[in-house]
């Protein structure tokens, strides 16, 4: 095992870290479009109406047009104003001169031997990020990214070795769901971009599954791609509102899960303003180990985190909080760790389930996965305490699509650079 990080950098303890509550500059702002047009994807209906009004329509017309356009965007999946047939022909050029329907570009699509699909996407200002689709017997889950890179630096996570390039915008976040619908052929016939479906290899008959009552393959969303969603709270909230909006993509909040490494000050707002299921990357039950592997623990410790879970609005026995726990050999995987996990869940009276994640390796990772016997023993202790503890089957490992393997090629760095970067991020944690 390499030791590349000094776990206790000698920096002021109160140094701010990136995020909504204690913000430090995010490396790069979104570059405005060169042509000056405004991208409508990611905007709430009201804001679209306000833009139409500013552009010259009277209030009533602006509201009506916004309603029509919104429907075409999110219900029909059109990418061209010309396709909006209930909008007057003369009006369509007026729209396309001022606005665009932007979606991330698909740079590459890969398919795993187990059916998992990964797409490399690119923003209009040329930053690459990834999304993953995981088909299962009874559901299809899209794993959505919230940032390009991550400000945090969990030691077992490949994304954590990237610099944070920038937060994704609401449009780029909701755009992932829209692209997945294209790739899965789930927009009404005639409105989707079939070229993309073909490129993603998803227009085969065998992919025409019927998972949901309306025959959709994409039934669930997890904010578990690149980035820490609660450090991009506003954009994630605005995007998920469009995903949940009955006039928008209309996916129930019960089918959406947001995973956080433990940004305690934002958890209550997450429950109140978004209301989705919560998953927490706990991964360790002692301060020493969690400080090492999930360094945000130095700022928000285990007790604070579990208290925030206990206070999470909407959590109940019917809507449990998921604790993610990556199984790292000889690090966090002993029977004592399992017993301590049970004790903590009981102490905070948490409606909880535990998701045990076998560690997914990546080049240069300083850990190994626990043995199957160890994972089984750990799972049994939790399970016998009456807490559900499934072991997550790794998916898409062969295409680096599994948990914690996401990292875009453009960001690959040397070991020395990784060490330097880890130190920088640690320093920011105070
Ligand atoms: N940033 C958020 C969400 C993205 S990560 C978070 O940390 O919660 C999704 C899950 O995969 C997290 O629980 C994360 O800790 C876990 N993970 C990261 N790297 C992993 C790896 N190499 N093997 C297994 N799980 C990993
Ligand atoms: Fe960021 Fe989550 Fe990876 Fe930690 S596990 S580095 S918070 S993406």
Short mmCIF file of C-alpha atoms and ligand atoms in Angstrom, two decimals:
data_model
loop_
_atom_site.label_atom_id
_atom_site.label_comp_id
_atom_site.label_asym_id
_atom_site.label_seq_id
_atom_site.Cartn_x
_atom_site.Cartn_y
_atom_site.Cartn_z
CA UNK A 1 0.00 0.00 0.00
CA UNK A 2 1.40 3.39 -0.90
CA UNK A 3 1.23 6.14 1.60
CA UNK A 4 0.88 9.23 -0.48
CA UNK A 5 -1.03 11.51 1.84
CA UNK A 6 0.02 13.06 5.09
CA UNK A 7 -3.19 12.50 7.07
CA UNK A 8 -2.70 15.54 9.26
CA UNK A 9 -1.55 18.46 7.18
CA UNK A 10 -0.40 21.34 9.34
CA UNK A 11 -2.92 23.91 8.19
CA UNK A 12 -5.37 26.07 10.08
CA UNK A 13 -8.21 23.94 11.42
CA UNK A 14 -10.86 26.45 10.41
CA UNK A 15 -9.87 26.77 6.77
CA UNK A 16 -13.01 26.82 4.59
CA UNK A 17 -13.86 24.03 2.20
CA UNK A 18 -15.67 24.21 -1.08
CA UNK A 19 -19.41 24.17 -1.09
CA UNK A 20 -22.60 25.97 -0.57
CA UNK A 21 -22.19 26.68 3.11
CA UNK A 22 -18.56 27.59 3.24
CA UNK A 23 -17.80 28.42 -0.32
CA UNK A 24 -14.37 28.76 -1.80
CA UNK A 25 -13.92 29.59 -5.45
CA UNK A 26 -14.92 26.82 -7.82
CA UNK A 27 -12.13 26.50 -10.37
CA UNK A 28 -14.08 27.33 -13.48
CA UNK A 29 -17.30 29.15 -14.26
CA UNK A 30 -19.58 28.08 -17.07
CA UNK A 31 -18.49 29.79 -20.27
CA UNK A 32 -21.44 31.66 -21.85
CA UNK A 33 -22.33 30.59 -25.38
CA UNK A 34 -20.48 32.53 -28.04
CA UNK A 35 -23.65 33.19 -30.05
CA UNK A 36 -25.34 34.79 -27.02
CA UNK A 37 -28.38 32.52 -27.22
CA UNK A 38 -29.88 31.15 -24.02
CA UNK A 39 -30.15 27.42 -23.38
CA UNK A 40 -33.68 26.56 -22.25
CA UNK A 41 -32.83 23.12 -20.87
CA UNK A 42 -32.59 23.24 -17.10
CA UNK A 43 -34.82 26.28 -16.65
CA UNK A 44 -38.12 26.14 -14.76
CA UNK A 45 -41.24 26.99 -16.75
CA UNK A 46 -41.62 30.33 -14.99
CA UNK A 47 -38.13 31.37 -15.96
CA UNK A 48 -38.75 30.41 -19.58
CA UNK A 49 -41.87 32.60 -19.51
CA UNK A 50 -39.88 35.47 -18.01
CA UNK A 51 -37.26 35.15 -20.76
CA UNK A 52 -39.94 35.18 -23.44
CA UNK A 53 -41.40 38.29 -21.88
CA UNK A 54 -38.04 40.03 -21.74
CA UNK A 55 -37.58 39.11 -25.40
CA UNK A 56 -40.78 40.97 -26.30
CA UNK A 57 -43.87 38.80 -25.82
CA UNK A 58 -46.67 40.12 -23.66
CA UNK A 59 -47.14 38.36 -20.31
CA UNK A 60 -50.05 36.18 -21.40
CA UNK A 61 -48.42 35.02 -24.63
CA UNK A 62 -45.12 34.40 -22.83
CA UNK A 63 -46.84 32.15 -20.32
CA UNK A 64 -48.67 30.17 -22.96
CA UNK A 65 -45.57 29.75 -25.15
CA UNK A 66 -43.52 28.68 -22.14
CA UNK A 67 -46.08 26.00 -21.34
CA UNK A 68 -46.02 24.70 -24.90
CA UNK A 69 -42.25 24.77 -25.20
CA UNK A 70 -41.82 23.07 -21.81
CA UNK A 71 -44.10 20.26 -22.92
CA UNK A 72 -42.17 19.78 -26.16
CA UNK A 73 -38.87 19.73 -24.34
CA UNK A 74 -39.67 17.35 -21.51
CA UNK A 75 -42.59 15.28 -22.75
CA UNK A 76 -41.67 14.92 -26.37
CA UNK A 77 -37.91 15.28 -26.17
CA UNK A 78 -37.60 17.49 -29.24
CA UNK A 79 -34.27 19.15 -29.96
CA UNK A 80 -35.44 21.61 -32.58
CA UNK A 81 -37.99 24.45 -32.39
CA UNK A 82 -39.13 23.51 -35.91
CA UNK A 83 -40.61 20.30 -34.48
CA UNK A 84 -42.97 22.26 -32.19
CA UNK A 85 -45.97 21.94 -34.45
CA UNK A 86 -48.50 23.77 -32.27
CA UNK A 87 -46.34 26.87 -32.33
CA UNK A 88 -46.92 29.12 -35.34
CA UNK A 89 -44.41 28.66 -38.15
CA UNK A 90 -43.48 32.34 -37.97
CA UNK A 91 -42.81 32.08 -34.26
CA UNK A 92 -40.30 29.23 -34.54
CA UNK A 93 -37.44 31.28 -36.07
CA UNK A 94 -38.08 33.92 -33.39
CA UNK A 95 -37.35 31.21 -30.83
CA UNK A 96 -34.33 29.71 -32.55
CA UNK A 97 -32.68 33.12 -32.99
CA UNK A 98 -32.77 33.69 -29.25
CA UNK A 99 -32.74 30.29 -27.63
CA UNK A 100 -31.23 26.84 -27.94
CA UNK A 101 -32.20 23.39 -26.75
CA UNK A 102 -28.84 22.31 -25.42
CA UNK A 103 -27.92 18.82 -24.40
CA UNK A 104 -24.53 17.43 -23.49
CA UNK A 105 -22.76 15.90 -26.47
CA UNK A 106 -22.18 12.12 -26.45
CA UNK A 107 -18.49 11.56 -27.14
CA UNK A 108 -18.37 7.83 -26.56
CA UNK A 109 -20.73 5.02 -25.59
CA UNK A 110 -19.56 1.74 -24.07
CA UNK A 111 -21.41 -1.45 -23.18
CA UNK A 112 -20.26 -3.87 -20.50
CA UNK A 113 -20.56 -7.64 -20.82
CA UNK A 114 -23.20 -7.43 -18.08
CA UNK A 115 -25.30 -4.92 -20.01
CA UNK A 116 -24.22 -1.83 -18.06
CA UNK A 117 -23.75 1.18 -20.32
CA UNK A 118 -21.46 4.13 -19.85
CA UNK A 119 -21.44 7.34 -21.82
CA UNK A 120 -18.69 9.88 -21.97
CA UNK A 121 -20.41 13.26 -22.28
CA UNK A 122 -19.09 16.71 -23.09
CA UNK A 123 -20.42 20.11 -22.05
CA UNK A 124 -20.74 22.93 -24.58
CA UNK A 125 -17.55 24.44 -23.12
CA UNK A 126 -15.71 21.12 -23.62
CA UNK A 127 -15.55 19.46 -20.23
CA UNK A 128 -15.96 15.70 -20.12
CA UNK A 129 -18.00 13.75 -17.60
CA UNK A 130 -19.76 10.40 -17.44
CA UNK A 131 -23.11 8.78 -16.86
CA UNK A 132 -23.93 5.11 -16.41
CA UNK A 133 -27.08 3.06 -17.02
CA UNK A 134 -27.53 -0.16 -15.06
CA UNK A 135 -30.27 -2.50 -16.32
CA UNK A 136 -31.63 -5.00 -13.82
CA UNK A 137 -34.39 -7.59 -13.94
CA UNK A 138 -37.02 -5.25 -12.53
CA UNK A 139 -35.61 -1.77 -12.98
CA UNK A 140 -33.22 0.42 -14.93
CA UNK A 141 -31.10 2.84 -12.96
CA UNK A 142 -29.35 5.88 -14.36
CA UNK A 143 -26.32 7.02 -12.38
CA UNK A 144 -26.07 10.77 -12.89
CA UNK A 145 -23.07 13.07 -12.35
CA UNK A 146 -23.33 16.38 -10.51
CA UNK A 147 -19.84 17.80 -11.07
CA UNK A 148 -16.91 17.43 -13.44
CA UNK A 149 -14.46 15.91 -10.97
CA UNK A 150 -14.91 16.32 -7.22
CA UNK A 151 -13.55 18.70 -4.58
CA UNK A 152 -13.39 15.83 -2.13
CA UNK A 153 -10.78 13.17 -2.08
CA UNK A 154 -12.09 9.91 -0.69
CA UNK A 155 -9.06 7.69 -0.87
CA UNK A 156 -10.77 4.72 -2.49
CA UNK A 157 -12.51 6.75 -5.21
CA UNK A 158 -11.09 7.34 -8.66
CA UNK A 159 -13.19 10.48 -9.22
CA UNK A 160 -11.59 11.88 -6.06
CA UNK A 161 -8.24 11.93 -7.83
CA UNK A 162 -9.61 14.48 -10.31
CA UNK A 163 -9.52 18.18 -9.75
CA UNK A 164 -12.95 19.78 -9.54
CA UNK A 165 -13.28 21.32 -12.95
CA UNK A 166 -16.69 22.80 -12.41
CA UNK A 167 -20.21 22.24 -11.16
CA UNK A 168 -22.60 20.91 -13.76
CA UNK A 169 -25.49 23.24 -14.54
CA UNK A 170 -29.13 22.20 -14.02
CA UNK A 171 -29.34 21.76 -17.80
CA UNK A 172 -26.33 19.47 -17.88
CA UNK A 173 -27.75 17.41 -15.03
CA UNK A 174 -31.30 17.06 -16.37
CA UNK A 175 -29.72 16.74 -19.83
CA UNK A 176 -28.20 13.41 -18.76
CA UNK A 177 -31.66 12.01 -18.07
CA UNK A 178 -32.89 13.37 -21.40
CA UNK A 179 -29.97 11.84 -23.27
CA UNK A 180 -30.55 8.51 -21.57
CA UNK A 181 -34.12 8.62 -22.81
CA UNK A 182 -32.82 9.24 -26.32
CA UNK A 183 -30.34 6.42 -26.06
CA UNK A 184 -32.97 4.06 -24.66
CA UNK A 185 -35.45 5.08 -27.34
CA UNK A 186 -37.92 6.35 -24.77
CA UNK A 187 -39.19 9.55 -26.31
CA UNK A 188 -42.40 9.30 -28.29
CA UNK A 189 -41.72 8.05 -31.80
CA UNK A 190 -40.54 10.65 -34.23
CA UNK A 191 -39.19 13.07 -31.68
CA UNK A 192 -36.07 11.31 -30.40
CA UNK A 193 -32.70 11.50 -32.05
CA UNK A 194 -32.34 7.97 -33.40
CA UNK A 195 -28.75 8.60 -34.45
CA UNK A 196 -27.79 8.73 -30.77
CA UNK A 197 -29.69 5.57 -29.96
CA UNK A 198 -27.86 3.81 -32.75
CA UNK A 199 -24.54 5.19 -31.60
CA UNK A 200 -25.23 3.98 -28.08
CA UNK A 201 -26.13 0.55 -29.42
CA UNK A 202 -29.55 0.77 -27.85
CA UNK A 203 -31.88 0.41 -30.74
CA UNK A 204 -31.76 -3.38 -30.73
CA UNK A 205 -35.00 -5.20 -30.22
CA UNK A 206 -33.63 -7.03 -27.18
CA UNK A 207 -33.45 -3.72 -25.38
CA UNK A 208 -37.13 -3.08 -25.69
CA UNK A 209 -37.95 -4.01 -22.12
CA UNK A 210 -41.00 -3.10 -20.12
CA UNK A 211 -39.92 -2.21 -16.64
CA UNK A 212 -42.42 0.37 -15.55
CA UNK A 213 -46.16 0.60 -15.99
CA UNK A 214 -45.60 2.91 -18.94
CA UNK A 215 -43.05 0.53 -20.45
CA UNK A 216 -39.97 2.54 -19.61
CA UNK A 217 -36.48 1.13 -19.17
CA UNK A 218 -35.28 4.08 -17.15
CA UNK A 219 -37.15 3.76 -13.87
CA UNK A 220 -34.72 5.04 -11.22
CA UNK A 221 -32.12 7.74 -10.83
CA UNK A 222 -29.20 7.80 -8.45
CA UNK A 223 -27.06 10.90 -7.96
CA UNK A 224 -24.00 8.70 -7.61
CA UNK A 225 -21.92 9.62 -10.61
CA UNK A 226 -19.04 12.05 -10.53
CA UNK A 227 -19.04 14.71 -7.85
CA UNK A 228 -20.59 15.55 -4.51
CA UNK A 229 -24.20 16.59 -5.20
CA UNK A 230 -24.59 18.56 -1.98
CA UNK A 231 -21.66 20.79 -2.99
CA UNK A 232 -23.68 21.73 -6.05
CA UNK A 233 -26.95 21.93 -4.18
CA UNK A 234 -28.87 24.59 -6.12
CA UNK A 235 -28.16 23.11 -9.52
CA UNK A 236 -28.92 19.56 -8.40
CA UNK A 237 -32.16 20.71 -6.78
CA UNK A 238 -33.28 22.66 -9.86
CA UNK A 239 -32.45 19.73 -12.14
CA UNK A 240 -34.22 17.17 -9.96
CA UNK A 241 -37.28 19.40 -9.76
CA UNK A 242 -37.52 19.16 -13.55
CA UNK A 243 -37.05 15.40 -13.35
CA UNK A 244 -39.86 15.14 -10.76
CA UNK A 245 -42.22 17.71 -12.32
CA UNK A 246 -45.39 16.06 -13.60
CA UNK A 247 -45.18 18.35 -16.66
CA UNK A 248 -41.46 17.64 -16.88
CA UNK A 249 -39.83 14.22 -16.90
CA UNK A 250 -42.36 13.02 -14.31
CA UNK A 251 -40.27 10.57 -12.31
CA UNK A 252 -41.40 10.04 -8.73
CA UNK A 253 -39.13 11.30 -5.94
CA UNK A 254 -39.37 7.81 -4.48
CA UNK A 255 -37.38 6.58 -7.44
CA UNK A 256 -34.58 9.08 -6.98
CA UNK A 257 -31.71 8.67 -4.52
CA UNK A 258 -29.09 11.26 -3.74
CA UNK A 259 -25.80 10.07 -2.30
CA UNK A 260 -23.65 12.32 -0.16
CA UNK A 261 -20.28 11.79 1.44
CA UNK A 262 -21.68 13.68 4.44
CA UNK A 263 -22.13 17.40 3.76
CA UNK A 264 -24.02 17.76 7.02
CA UNK A 265 -25.16 21.42 6.72
CA UNK A 266 -26.96 20.71 3.44
CA UNK A 267 -28.76 17.53 4.41
CA UNK A 268 -31.83 19.12 5.94
CA UNK A 269 -32.34 21.33 2.90
CA UNK A 270 -31.93 18.29 0.69
CA UNK A 271 -34.81 16.61 2.47
CA UNK A 272 -36.97 19.71 2.54
CA UNK A 273 -36.33 21.21 -0.87
CA UNK A 274 -35.75 18.10 -2.95
CA UNK A 275 -37.31 15.34 -0.85
CA UNK A 276 -35.56 12.44 -2.54
CA UNK A 277 -34.23 9.30 -0.85
CA UNK A 278 -30.95 9.75 0.92
CA UNK A 279 -27.86 7.58 0.71
CA UNK A 280 -24.85 8.34 2.89
CA UNK A 281 -21.31 7.22 2.14
CA UNK A 282 -20.43 6.16 5.67
CA UNK A 283 -17.69 3.61 4.88
CA UNK A 284 -16.18 3.58 8.38
CA UNK A 285 -17.32 3.59 12.01
CA UNK A 286 -14.31 5.06 13.79
CA UNK A 287 -12.97 8.58 13.55
CA UNK A 288 -9.47 7.45 12.62
CA UNK A 289 -10.51 5.30 9.72
CA UNK A 290 -13.19 7.64 8.38
CA UNK A 291 -10.83 10.62 8.65
CA UNK A 292 -8.45 8.69 6.46
CA UNK A 293 -10.76 7.29 3.82
CA UNK A 294 -13.54 9.94 3.70
CA UNK A 295 -11.64 13.10 4.62
CA UNK A 296 -14.75 15.30 4.88
CA UNK A 297 -15.11 13.47 8.22
CA UNK A 298 -12.53 15.86 9.64
CA UNK A 299 -15.02 18.63 9.14
CA UNK A 300 -18.28 16.81 9.87
CA UNK A 301 -17.70 13.82 12.14
CA UNK A 302 -19.63 10.57 12.42
CA UNK A 303 -21.87 11.72 15.30
CA UNK A 304 -22.87 14.94 13.57
CA UNK A 305 -23.51 13.00 10.38
CA UNK A 306 -25.70 10.39 12.05
CA UNK A 307 -27.61 13.08 13.92
CA UNK A 308 -28.31 14.79 10.57
CA UNK A 309 -29.52 11.43 9.23
CA UNK A 310 -31.79 11.02 12.21
CA UNK A 311 -33.20 14.51 11.51
CA UNK A 312 -33.51 13.93 7.73
CA UNK A 313 -36.96 15.12 6.66
CA UNK A 314 -39.03 12.30 5.26
CA UNK A 315 -36.95 9.39 6.51
CA UNK A 316 -39.13 6.61 7.89
CA UNK A 317 -39.32 2.85 8.01
CA UNK A 318 -40.95 3.01 4.62
CA UNK A 319 -38.23 5.33 3.28
CA UNK A 320 -35.00 4.21 4.86
CA UNK A 321 -31.67 5.92 4.66
CA UNK A 322 -29.10 3.84 2.81
CA UNK A 323 -25.65 3.65 4.35
CA UNK A 324 -23.06 2.86 1.74
CA UNK A 325 -20.11 0.92 3.04
CA UNK A 326 -17.21 0.07 0.75
CA UNK A 327 -15.44 -3.13 1.79
CA UNK A 328 -11.71 -2.46 2.09
CA UNK A 329 -9.45 -5.32 3.10
CA UNK A 330 -8.05 -4.94 6.65
CA UNK A 331 -9.23 -1.35 6.82
CA UNK A 332 -12.92 -1.23 7.75
CA UNK A 333 -14.13 -4.81 7.34
CA UNK A 334 -13.75 -6.58 10.72
CA UNK A 335 -16.53 -8.16 12.74
CA UNK A 336 -15.96 -5.44 15.34
CA UNK A 337 -16.57 -2.80 12.66
CA UNK A 338 -19.84 -4.52 11.75
CA UNK A 339 -20.93 -4.60 15.40
CA UNK A 340 -20.04 -0.94 15.85
CA UNK A 341 -22.08 -0.11 12.74
CA UNK A 342 -25.10 -1.84 14.25
CA UNK A 343 -24.55 -0.04 17.56
CA UNK A 344 -24.42 3.36 15.87
CA UNK A 345 -27.55 2.73 13.81
CA UNK A 346 -29.36 1.72 16.98
CA UNK A 347 -28.00 4.59 19.03
CA UNK A 348 -29.41 7.10 16.56
CA UNK A 349 -32.60 5.03 16.02
CA UNK A 350 -32.09 5.26 12.28
CA UNK A 351 -34.49 3.75 9.77
CA UNK A 352 -31.54 2.32 7.86
CA UNK A 353 -30.38 -0.20 5.37
CA UNK A 354 -26.74 -0.90 4.69
CA UNK A 355 -25.42 -1.31 1.19
CA UNK A 356 -22.12 -3.20 1.21
CA UNK A 357 -20.07 -2.28 -1.83
CA UNK A 358 -17.15 -4.51 -2.80
CA UNK A 359 -14.28 -2.14 -3.52
CA UNK A 360 -13.87 -1.54 -7.24
CA UNK A 361 -10.21 -1.29 -8.12
CA UNK A 362 -8.59 1.36 -10.30
CA UNK A 363 -4.96 1.87 -11.33
CA UNK A 364 -2.89 3.05 -8.38
CA UNK A 365 -5.65 2.61 -5.80
CA UNK A 366 -4.16 2.22 -2.32
CA UNK A 367 -6.66 -0.48 -1.21
CA UNK A 368 -7.81 -3.99 -1.97
CA UNK A 369 -11.30 -5.44 -1.83
CA UNK A 370 -12.19 -7.58 1.21
CA UNK A 371 -12.50 -11.32 0.58
CA UNK A 372 -15.97 -12.71 -0.18
CA UNK A 373 -15.91 -14.60 3.17
CA UNK A 374 -15.11 -11.39 5.06
CA UNK A 375 -17.91 -9.53 3.29
CA UNK A 376 -20.30 -12.37 4.09
CA UNK A 377 -19.34 -12.37 7.77
CA UNK A 378 -19.74 -8.58 7.98
CA UNK A 379 -23.10 -8.73 6.21
CA UNK A 380 -24.35 -11.50 8.52
CA UNK A 381 -23.65 -9.49 11.66
CA UNK A 382 -25.59 -6.51 10.33
CA UNK A 383 -28.38 -8.68 8.95
CA UNK A 384 -28.79 -10.64 12.16
CA UNK A 385 -29.25 -7.36 14.00
CA UNK A 386 -32.37 -6.89 11.88
CA UNK A 387 -30.87 -4.42 9.40
CA UNK A 388 -31.03 -5.19 5.70
CA UNK A 389 -27.45 -5.50 4.38
CA UNK A 390 -27.32 -6.51 0.72
CA UNK A 391 -23.96 -6.75 -1.02
CA UNK A 392 -24.02 -4.62 -4.14
CA UNK A 393 -23.00 -6.67 -7.15
CA UNK A 394 -20.32 -4.76 -9.02
CA UNK A 395 -21.64 -3.71 -12.41
CA UNK A 396 -19.74 -2.59 -15.46
CA UNK A 397 -16.28 -3.15 -14.00
CA UNK A 398 -14.89 -4.13 -17.43
CA UNK A 399 -15.67 -0.66 -18.80
CA UNK A 400 -14.73 1.20 -15.59
CA UNK A 401 -18.37 2.06 -14.97
CA UNK A 402 -18.65 0.63 -11.45
CA UNK A 403 -18.95 2.77 -8.30
CA UNK A 404 -15.94 4.95 -7.82
CA UNK A 405 -14.32 4.10 -11.14
CA UNK A 406 -15.58 7.12 -13.05
CA UNK A 407 -12.88 9.41 -14.22
CA UNK A 408 -12.49 11.03 -17.58
CA UNK A 409 -9.44 10.29 -19.67
CA UNK A 410 -8.59 13.94 -20.07
CA UNK A 411 -8.00 14.14 -16.36
CA UNK A 412 -5.60 11.23 -15.92
CA UNK A 413 -2.65 12.31 -13.82
CA UNK A 414 0.71 10.97 -12.77
CA UNK A 415 1.22 9.52 -9.28
CA UNK A 416 3.20 12.60 -8.25
CA UNK A 417 0.42 14.89 -9.45
CA UNK A 418 -2.12 12.77 -7.59
CA UNK A 419 -0.15 13.10 -4.37
CA UNK A 420 0.09 16.84 -4.75
CA UNK A 421 -3.61 17.14 -5.53
CA UNK A 422 -4.58 14.97 -2.55
CA UNK A 423 -2.54 17.22 -0.29
CA UNK A 424 -4.22 20.33 -1.68
CA UNK A 425 -7.67 18.89 -1.12
CA UNK A 426 -6.77 17.68 2.38
CA UNK A 427 -5.49 21.14 3.20
CA UNK A 428 -8.81 22.64 2.19
CA UNK A 429 -10.57 20.37 4.66
CA UNK A 430 -8.79 21.93 7.61
N1 LIG B 1 -20.02 11.85 -4.07
C1 LIG B 1 -21.12 11.12 -3.62
C2 LIG B 1 -21.79 10.28 -4.70
C3 LIG B 1 -20.92 9.57 -5.72
S1 LIG B 1 -20.07 8.10 -5.32
C4 LIG B 1 -20.74 10.23 -2.47
O1 LIG B 1 -19.56 10.11 -2.20
O2 LIG B 1 -21.63 9.70 -1.83
C5 LIG B 1 -21.21 6.74 -5.20
C6 LIG B 1 -20.75 5.68 -4.17
O3 LIG B 1 -19.62 4.90 -4.64
C7 LIG B 1 -20.28 6.33 -2.88
O4 LIG B 1 -20.77 5.63 -1.77
C8 LIG B 1 -18.80 6.17 -2.98
O5 LIG B 1 -18.19 6.27 -1.74
C9 LIG B 1 -18.66 4.81 -3.61
N2 LIG B 1 -17.33 4.53 -4.15
C10 LIG B 1 -16.39 5.42 -4.53
N3 LIG B 1 -15.27 4.79 -4.97
C11 LIG B 1 -15.53 3.46 -4.88
C12 LIG B 1 -14.78 2.29 -5.25
N4 LIG B 1 -13.57 2.38 -5.79
N5 LIG B 1 -15.34 1.10 -5.03
C13 LIG B 1 -16.60 1.00 -4.53
N6 LIG B 1 -17.36 2.07 -4.21
C14 LIG B 1 -16.84 3.29 -4.38
FE1 LIG B 2 -16.17 12.71 -4.37
FE2 LIG B 2 -18.00 10.83 -3.71
FE3 LIG B 2 -15.67 10.13 -4.83
FE4 LIG B 2 -15.73 11.04 -2.32
S1 LIG B 2 -16.68 9.12 -3.10
S2 LIG B 2 -14.27 11.66 -3.91
S3 LIG B 2 -17.33 12.59 -2.45
S4 LIG B 2 -17.26 11.36 -5.78
#
